[in-house]
Amino acid sequence: MALNKPTHIRLTSHPQPLPHAWSLRWGAPTAAERGPVIASAARPQDRNVIGTYGGAYALYRALAVSSGALSPLARPDLTNTHPVVQIGPYPQWSEPGKIVSLDPWGHVVADAFADAIAEGIDVRPTIAITRARLNLPEITAELARGSLTADGTILHPNGDISVVKAAIDPVWWLPGIAARFGVAEHVLRRTLFEQTGGMYPELVTRPDLEVFLPPIGGTTLYIFGDARALADPARPLTCRVHDECNGSDVFGSDICTCRPYLLHGIEECVRAAQSGGVGLIVYNRKEGRALGEVTKFLVYNARKRQEGGDRADTYFERTECVAGVQDARFQQLMPDVLHWLGVTRIHRFVSMSNMKYDALVAQGIEVIERVPIPPERIPADAAVEIEAKKAAGYFAPLPPTEEELRRTLGRPLERM
């Protein structure tokens, strides 16, 4: 039997856009005043944004529909899907320009817009919050060595780590995105339209639609300890912002420091939570410096096959030769998720990246201490990467002075 198909299709070009029943007022102080983000393809007549739910997974949904496995009219049953902890609202949610790349109300739509959903409007969450346990062999090894101690709440005797985790799909408010990058909105819209091969004509034909759900990966958060403590500047917060590296994070490839630094960040987050603070890992889907794995592997080949082999002095040059840019991550949007969590101060920032640090400070988030990766954690094959990054200006602590060493050792230095 053929599946039902939507009977109404909204054109993408409207010379004089009609007033929309579900208008959006970005930055409004309540969900009701802001309005629901409606991006469902099941009811095109209700849509008030460009793009659709699911980010990169929207294309897989299209395949499921085209193959007949999924009805295009299917709607999620949101019963018992509500967040396991309360996040917000925080002042940053309505402060102009603080949050432009995610929907701060995206986790509470089932309650905030229950009446609209009951009327048949297909409003879906763009954020989900649940509980989980992490089990990582490196953590179990540190527990066995005694450098970590089980407390039965955060870190369990078998090595499991209890966390709250949140998944966040990108929701871009285009005027705010343009302002964050210092470009005119019409230039941003046209560039997005052109660089996606014209995939979203509404970017240039519908200036009345200010919100765009891009088909890209989002962010996953791992919270160690009390999630409410994230918004308390008096509670010590240890945070690592980590950009995806599938080869290292998942498969342990040793050409970079990604997994070692991620594990170091997790350990520090555990210690922070155990000592009365809170830990946070922000994991962004920006594979290969947001250039993708194909480009990343091409760069690996170019680095290793050049005359003289892999060298720190040509590390970034090889990337730029292949990709046209050294790094496409551009951390300007990264602080949004911290604003969503109510964070105003990071006591220990487990990162050497000046791009990340500068982005946080520019958005008014105080960083008290920066924590580099311990030298013993750097794989031999990753020495080129770390030296190149240091040479490019990545943060690295200066060697201790004689006075600092004397205070640490509690005795005069011995002379050879």
Coordinates of C-alpha atoms in Angstrom, one line a residue:
M1 CA 0.0 0.0 0.0
A2 CA 1.3 3.4 -0.9
L3 CA 2.2 5.7 2.0
N4 CA 0.2 8.9 2.5
K5 CA 2.0 12.0 1.2
P6 CA 1.7 15.6 2.3
T7 CA -0.9 17.4 0.3
H8 CA 0.4 20.9 0.8
I9 CA 3.7 22.1 -0.4
R10 CA 4.9 25.7 0.4
L11 CA 6.8 27.4 -2.4
T12 CA 10.2 28.7 -1.5
S13 CA 9.9 32.0 -3.2
H14 CA 7.4 34.7 -2.0
P15 CA 7.9 38.2 -3.3
Q16 CA 5.6 39.5 -0.4
P17 CA 5.8 37.0 2.5
L18 CA 2.6 36.5 4.3
P19 CA 2.4 36.9 8.1
H20 CA 3.1 33.6 9.8
A21 CA 0.8 32.2 12.5
W22 CA 3.9 30.9 14.3
S23 CA 6.3 33.8 14.2
L24 CA 9.6 33.6 16.1
R25 CA 11.0 36.4 18.3
W26 CA 14.6 35.3 19.0
G27 CA 15.9 36.2 22.4
A28 CA 12.4 36.5 24.0
P29 CA 12.4 35.9 27.8
T30 CA 10.0 32.9 27.7
A31 CA 9.4 30.0 25.3
A32 CA 5.8 31.2 24.7
E33 CA 7.0 34.7 23.7
R34 CA 9.8 33.3 21.5
G35 CA 7.5 30.9 19.7
P36 CA 8.1 27.3 18.5
V37 CA 10.7 26.3 16.0
I38 CA 8.7 24.4 13.4
A39 CA 10.9 22.6 10.9
S40 CA 8.8 19.5 10.1
A41 CA 8.4 18.4 6.5
A42 CA 5.3 16.5 7.5
R43 CA 3.3 19.8 7.7
P44 CA 5.0 22.3 5.4
Q45 CA 2.3 24.9 5.8
D46 CA 3.3 25.4 9.5
R47 CA 7.1 25.7 8.9
N48 CA 8.6 28.9 10.1
V49 CA 12.3 28.1 9.5
I50 CA 14.7 27.1 6.7
G51 CA 15.8 23.5 6.8
T52 CA 14.4 20.6 8.8
Y53 CA 14.9 18.7 12.0
G54 CA 17.7 16.2 12.5
G55 CA 20.7 18.0 11.1
A56 CA 22.8 15.6 8.9
Y57 CA 20.4 12.8 9.7
A58 CA 17.6 14.5 7.8
L59 CA 19.0 12.9 4.6
Y60 CA 18.8 9.4 6.1
R61 CA 15.2 10.2 7.0
A62 CA 14.6 11.1 3.4
L63 CA 16.0 7.8 2.3
A64 CA 13.7 6.0 4.8
V65 CA 10.7 7.9 3.3
S66 CA 11.7 7.3 -0.3
S67 CA 12.1 3.5 0.3
G68 CA 8.7 3.3 2.0
A69 CA 10.1 2.4 5.4
L70 CA 8.9 5.6 7.0
S71 CA 5.7 7.5 6.5
P72 CA 6.3 11.2 5.6
L73 CA 3.5 12.0 8.0
A74 CA 5.0 10.2 11.0
R75 CA 5.3 12.2 14.2
P76 CA 7.2 11.4 17.3
D77 CA 5.4 10.5 20.5
L78 CA 7.2 12.6 23.1
T79 CA 5.7 10.8 26.2
N80 CA 8.4 10.4 28.9
T81 CA 11.1 12.0 26.8
H82 CA 11.5 15.0 29.0
P83 CA 15.0 15.9 30.3
V84 CA 16.4 14.1 33.3
V85 CA 17.6 17.3 34.9
Q86 CA 16.5 20.9 34.6
I87 CA 18.7 23.3 32.5
G88 CA 17.8 26.9 32.8
P89 CA 16.3 29.3 32.0
Y90 CA 19.4 31.5 32.5
P91 CA 19.8 35.2 31.8
Q92 CA 22.1 34.5 28.8
W93 CA 19.1 33.0 27.0
S94 CA 17.6 36.4 26.4
E95 CA 20.7 38.5 26.4
P96 CA 21.2 40.0 22.9
G97 CA 23.7 38.0 20.9
K98 CA 24.6 35.5 23.5
I99 CA 23.0 32.4 21.9
V100 CA 22.7 32.4 18.1
S101 CA 23.5 28.8 17.1
L102 CA 21.1 26.6 19.1
D103 CA 17.6 26.8 20.5
P104 CA 17.8 27.4 24.2
W105 CA 14.2 26.1 24.6
G106 CA 14.9 23.1 22.4
H107 CA 14.8 20.6 25.3
V108 CA 11.4 21.7 26.8
V109 CA 9.2 21.9 23.7
A110 CA 7.0 19.0 24.7
D111 CA 5.8 21.1 27.8
A112 CA 6.3 24.6 26.5
F113 CA 4.3 24.1 23.3
A114 CA 2.0 21.3 24.5
D115 CA -1.1 23.2 23.3
A116 CA 0.3 23.7 19.8
I117 CA 1.3 20.0 19.7
A118 CA -2.2 19.0 20.8
E119 CA -3.6 21.1 17.9
G120 CA -1.6 19.0 15.5
I121 CA 1.5 21.3 15.1
D122 CA 4.6 19.1 14.6
V123 CA 7.0 20.7 17.0
R124 CA 10.1 18.6 17.8
P125 CA 12.9 18.9 20.4
T126 CA 16.4 19.9 19.1
I127 CA 18.0 19.1 22.5
A128 CA 17.7 15.9 24.6
I129 CA 19.1 15.3 28.1
T130 CA 19.6 11.9 29.6
R131 CA 21.8 10.0 32.1
A132 CA 24.5 7.4 31.3
R133 CA 27.6 5.7 32.4
L134 CA 30.9 5.9 30.6
N135 CA 33.4 3.0 30.7
L136 CA 36.8 3.7 29.3
P137 CA 39.8 1.4 29.6
E138 CA 42.2 4.3 30.4
I139 CA 40.0 5.3 33.3
T140 CA 39.9 1.8 34.6
A141 CA 43.7 1.6 34.4
E142 CA 44.1 4.9 36.3
L143 CA 41.8 3.6 38.9
A144 CA 43.9 0.4 39.2
R145 CA 47.1 2.5 39.5
G146 CA 45.6 4.7 42.2
S147 CA 45.7 8.0 40.4
L148 CA 41.9 8.0 40.5
T149 CA 39.8 6.9 43.4
A150 CA 36.3 5.4 43.3
D151 CA 33.7 7.3 45.3
G152 CA 30.6 5.2 44.3
T153 CA 28.7 8.3 43.0
I154 CA 30.8 9.8 40.2
L155 CA 33.4 7.1 39.7
H156 CA 32.4 3.5 40.5
P157 CA 34.6 0.6 41.6
N158 CA 34.3 -1.1 38.2
G159 CA 35.5 2.1 36.4
D160 CA 32.1 3.4 35.3
I161 CA 31.6 7.1 35.4
S162 CA 28.1 8.5 36.0
V163 CA 27.3 11.5 33.8
V164 CA 24.4 13.6 32.5
K165 CA 24.7 13.9 28.8
A166 CA 22.9 16.2 26.3
A167 CA 22.7 16.1 22.6
I168 CA 22.2 19.4 20.8
D169 CA 21.2 19.9 17.1
P170 CA 22.3 23.2 15.5
V171 CA 19.6 25.9 15.2
W172 CA 21.0 29.1 13.6
W173 CA 19.5 32.5 14.1
L174 CA 20.9 34.1 10.9
P175 CA 21.1 37.7 12.0
G176 CA 23.0 36.7 15.1
I177 CA 25.3 34.3 13.1
A178 CA 26.2 37.2 10.7
A179 CA 26.9 39.6 13.6
R180 CA 29.1 37.0 15.3
F181 CA 31.2 36.7 12.2
G182 CA 31.2 40.4 11.3
V183 CA 29.5 40.0 7.9
A184 CA 26.2 41.4 6.5
E185 CA 23.3 39.0 6.8
H186 CA 22.5 39.1 3.1
V187 CA 26.1 38.2 2.3
L188 CA 26.0 35.2 4.8
R189 CA 22.7 34.0 3.3
R190 CA 23.9 34.2 -0.3
T191 CA 27.2 32.4 0.6
L192 CA 25.3 29.6 2.4
F193 CA 23.0 29.3 -0.6
E194 CA 25.9 29.1 -3.1
Q195 CA 28.2 26.9 -1.1
T196 CA 25.5 24.3 -0.6
G197 CA 24.9 24.2 -4.3
G198 CA 21.6 26.0 -4.0
M199 CA 20.2 23.4 -1.6
Y200 CA 18.2 26.0 0.4
P201 CA 16.8 28.7 -2.0
E202 CA 14.8 30.2 1.0
L203 CA 18.1 31.6 2.2
V204 CA 17.9 34.2 -0.6
T205 CA 14.2 34.2 -1.4
R206 CA 12.7 34.3 2.1
P207 CA 14.4 37.1 4.2
D208 CA 11.4 36.8 6.6
L209 CA 12.6 33.4 7.7
E210 CA 15.5 34.2 10.1
V211 CA 16.2 30.7 11.5
F212 CA 18.1 28.0 9.7
L213 CA 18.6 24.4 10.7
P214 CA 21.8 23.5 8.9
P215 CA 22.4 19.8 7.8
I216 CA 25.5 19.4 10.0
G217 CA 26.5 17.5 13.1
G218 CA 25.8 19.1 16.5
T219 CA 27.2 18.9 20.0
T220 CA 27.2 16.4 22.8
L221 CA 27.7 17.4 26.4
Y222 CA 29.0 15.2 29.3
I223 CA 28.4 16.7 32.7
F224 CA 30.2 15.2 35.8
G225 CA 28.5 16.1 39.0
D226 CA 25.6 18.4 39.7
A227 CA 24.4 20.0 36.4
R228 CA 23.0 23.0 38.4
A229 CA 26.5 23.8 39.6
L230 CA 27.5 24.8 36.1
A231 CA 25.8 28.2 36.5
D232 CA 27.3 28.9 40.0
P233 CA 30.6 30.8 39.6
A234 CA 31.6 29.8 43.1
R235 CA 31.6 26.1 42.3
P236 CA 34.9 25.1 40.6
L237 CA 34.3 24.1 37.0
T238 CA 36.7 22.0 35.0
C239 CA 35.9 22.1 31.2
R240 CA 37.3 20.7 28.0
V241 CA 35.9 21.7 24.7
H242 CA 36.9 18.9 22.3
D243 CA 36.5 18.9 18.5
E244 CA 35.7 15.5 17.0
C245 CA 38.6 13.3 15.8
N246 CA 37.2 9.9 14.9
G247 CA 40.6 8.3 14.2
S248 CA 42.0 9.1 17.6
D249 CA 38.9 9.4 19.8
V250 CA 37.4 6.1 18.7
F251 CA 40.2 4.0 17.1
G252 CA 43.2 5.3 18.9
S253 CA 45.3 6.5 15.9
D254 CA 48.4 8.0 17.4
I255 CA 49.2 10.7 14.9
C256 CA 47.5 13.3 17.1
T257 CA 46.9 14.1 20.8
C258 CA 43.1 14.1 20.5
R259 CA 42.1 10.9 22.5
P260 CA 44.9 11.4 25.1
Y261 CA 43.8 15.0 25.7
L262 CA 40.1 14.0 25.8
L263 CA 40.9 11.3 28.4
H264 CA 43.0 13.8 30.4
G265 CA 40.0 16.1 30.3
I266 CA 37.7 13.4 31.5
E267 CA 40.0 12.5 34.4
E268 CA 40.2 16.2 35.4
C269 CA 36.4 16.4 35.2
V270 CA 36.0 13.4 37.5
R271 CA 38.4 14.9 40.0
A272 CA 36.6 18.2 39.9
A273 CA 33.2 16.6 40.6
Q274 CA 34.6 14.4 43.4
S275 CA 36.0 17.5 45.1
G276 CA 32.7 19.4 45.2
G277 CA 32.9 21.1 41.8
V278 CA 31.6 20.1 38.4
G279 CA 33.1 18.8 35.2
L280 CA 32.1 19.4 31.6
I281 CA 33.1 17.9 28.3
V282 CA 31.8 19.7 25.2
Y283 CA 32.2 17.4 22.2
N284 CA 31.7 19.2 18.9
R285 CA 31.2 17.4 15.5
K286 CA 33.9 19.2 13.6
E287 CA 35.9 16.3 12.1
G288 CA 39.3 17.2 10.7
R289 CA 39.2 20.8 11.8
A290 CA 35.7 21.0 10.2
L291 CA 37.3 20.0 6.9
G292 CA 36.1 16.4 7.0
E293 CA 37.9 13.1 7.1
V294 CA 38.7 12.8 3.4
T295 CA 40.6 16.1 3.5
K296 CA 42.2 15.1 6.7
F297 CA 43.6 11.9 5.3
L298 CA 44.8 13.6 2.2
V299 CA 46.7 16.0 4.4
Y300 CA 48.2 13.1 6.3
N301 CA 49.6 11.7 3.0
A302 CA 50.9 15.1 1.9
R303 CA 52.6 15.6 5.3
K304 CA 54.3 12.2 5.3
R305 CA 55.3 12.2 1.6
Q306 CA 56.9 15.6 1.4
E307 CA 60.7 15.9 1.2
G308 CA 62.1 15.4 4.7
G309 CA 59.0 13.7 5.9
D310 CA 56.5 15.0 8.4
R311 CA 57.7 18.3 9.9
A312 CA 56.4 20.8 12.4
D313 CA 57.4 23.7 10.3
T314 CA 55.2 22.6 7.4
Y315 CA 52.3 21.2 9.5
F316 CA 49.8 23.9 8.8
E317 CA 51.1 24.7 5.3
R318 CA 50.3 21.1 4.1
T319 CA 46.7 21.5 5.4
E320 CA 46.3 24.8 3.6
C321 CA 47.7 23.4 0.4
V322 CA 45.0 20.7 0.3
A323 CA 42.0 22.5 1.9
G324 CA 42.7 26.1 1.1
V325 CA 42.5 27.0 4.8
Q326 CA 44.5 25.9 7.8
D327 CA 41.5 25.4 10.1
A328 CA 37.7 25.8 9.4
R329 CA 36.5 25.3 12.9
F330 CA 36.2 29.0 13.7
Q331 CA 35.3 28.9 17.4
Q332 CA 33.0 32.0 17.4
L333 CA 29.9 29.9 17.9
M334 CA 31.4 27.5 20.5
P335 CA 30.5 29.6 23.6
D336 CA 26.8 29.4 22.9
V337 CA 26.4 26.0 24.6
L338 CA 28.2 27.4 27.7
H339 CA 25.7 30.3 27.7
W340 CA 22.9 27.8 27.5
L341 CA 24.3 26.0 30.6
G342 CA 24.5 29.3 32.4
V343 CA 28.3 29.2 32.7
T344 CA 30.0 32.5 33.4
R345 CA 33.4 31.2 34.8
I346 CA 35.6 28.3 34.0
H347 CA 38.1 27.6 36.8
R348 CA 40.2 25.1 34.8
F349 CA 40.1 25.1 31.0
V350 CA 41.7 21.9 29.7
S351 CA 42.9 23.2 26.4
M352 CA 45.9 24.7 24.7
S353 CA 43.9 26.3 21.9
N354 CA 44.1 30.1 21.8
M355 CA 41.1 30.1 19.3
K356 CA 38.9 28.5 21.9
Y357 CA 40.2 30.6 24.8
D358 CA 39.8 33.8 22.8
A359 CA 36.3 32.9 21.8
L360 CA 35.2 32.2 25.4
V361 CA 36.8 35.5 26.7
A362 CA 35.2 37.5 23.8
Q363 CA 31.8 36.2 24.9
G364 CA 32.3 37.3 28.5
I365 CA 33.2 33.9 30.0
E366 CA 36.0 34.1 32.6
V367 CA 38.8 31.6 32.3
I368 CA 41.0 31.4 35.4
E369 CA 43.5 28.6 34.6
R370 CA 44.5 26.9 31.4
V371 CA 45.6 23.2 31.6
P372 CA 47.9 21.8 28.9
I373 CA 48.2 18.2 28.1
P374 CA 50.9 16.5 30.2
P375 CA 54.0 15.8 28.1
E376 CA 54.0 12.1 29.0
R377 CA 50.5 11.8 27.4
I378 CA 51.7 12.8 23.9
P379 CA 52.2 9.8 21.6
A380 CA 55.5 9.7 19.8
D381 CA 53.9 10.1 16.4
A382 CA 52.0 13.2 17.6
A383 CA 55.2 15.1 18.5
V384 CA 55.1 16.9 15.1
E385 CA 51.5 18.1 15.8
I386 CA 52.1 19.4 19.2
E387 CA 55.3 21.2 18.3
A388 CA 53.6 22.8 15.3
K389 CA 50.8 24.0 17.4
K390 CA 53.1 25.5 20.0
A391 CA 55.1 27.2 17.3
A392 CA 51.8 28.6 15.9
G393 CA 51.0 30.2 19.3
Y394 CA 49.1 27.5 21.1
F395 CA 49.2 28.0 24.9
A396 CA 52.0 26.2 26.7
P397 CA 53.2 27.0 30.2
L398 CA 56.7 28.5 30.6
P399 CA 59.2 26.4 32.4
P400 CA 59.2 27.1 36.2
T401 CA 61.6 29.7 37.5
E402 CA 64.2 28.7 40.1
E403 CA 62.1 30.4 42.7
E404 CA 59.0 28.5 41.8
L405 CA 61.0 25.2 41.8
R406 CA 62.4 26.1 45.2
R407 CA 59.0 26.7 46.7
T408 CA 57.7 23.5 45.1
L409 CA 60.6 21.4 46.4
G410 CA 60.8 23.1 49.8
R411 CA 64.6 23.2 49.6
P412 CA 67.5 24.9 47.7
L413 CA 68.2 23.6 44.2
E414 CA 71.1 21.3 43.8
R415 CA 73.8 22.5 41.3
M416 CA 75.5 20.1 39.0

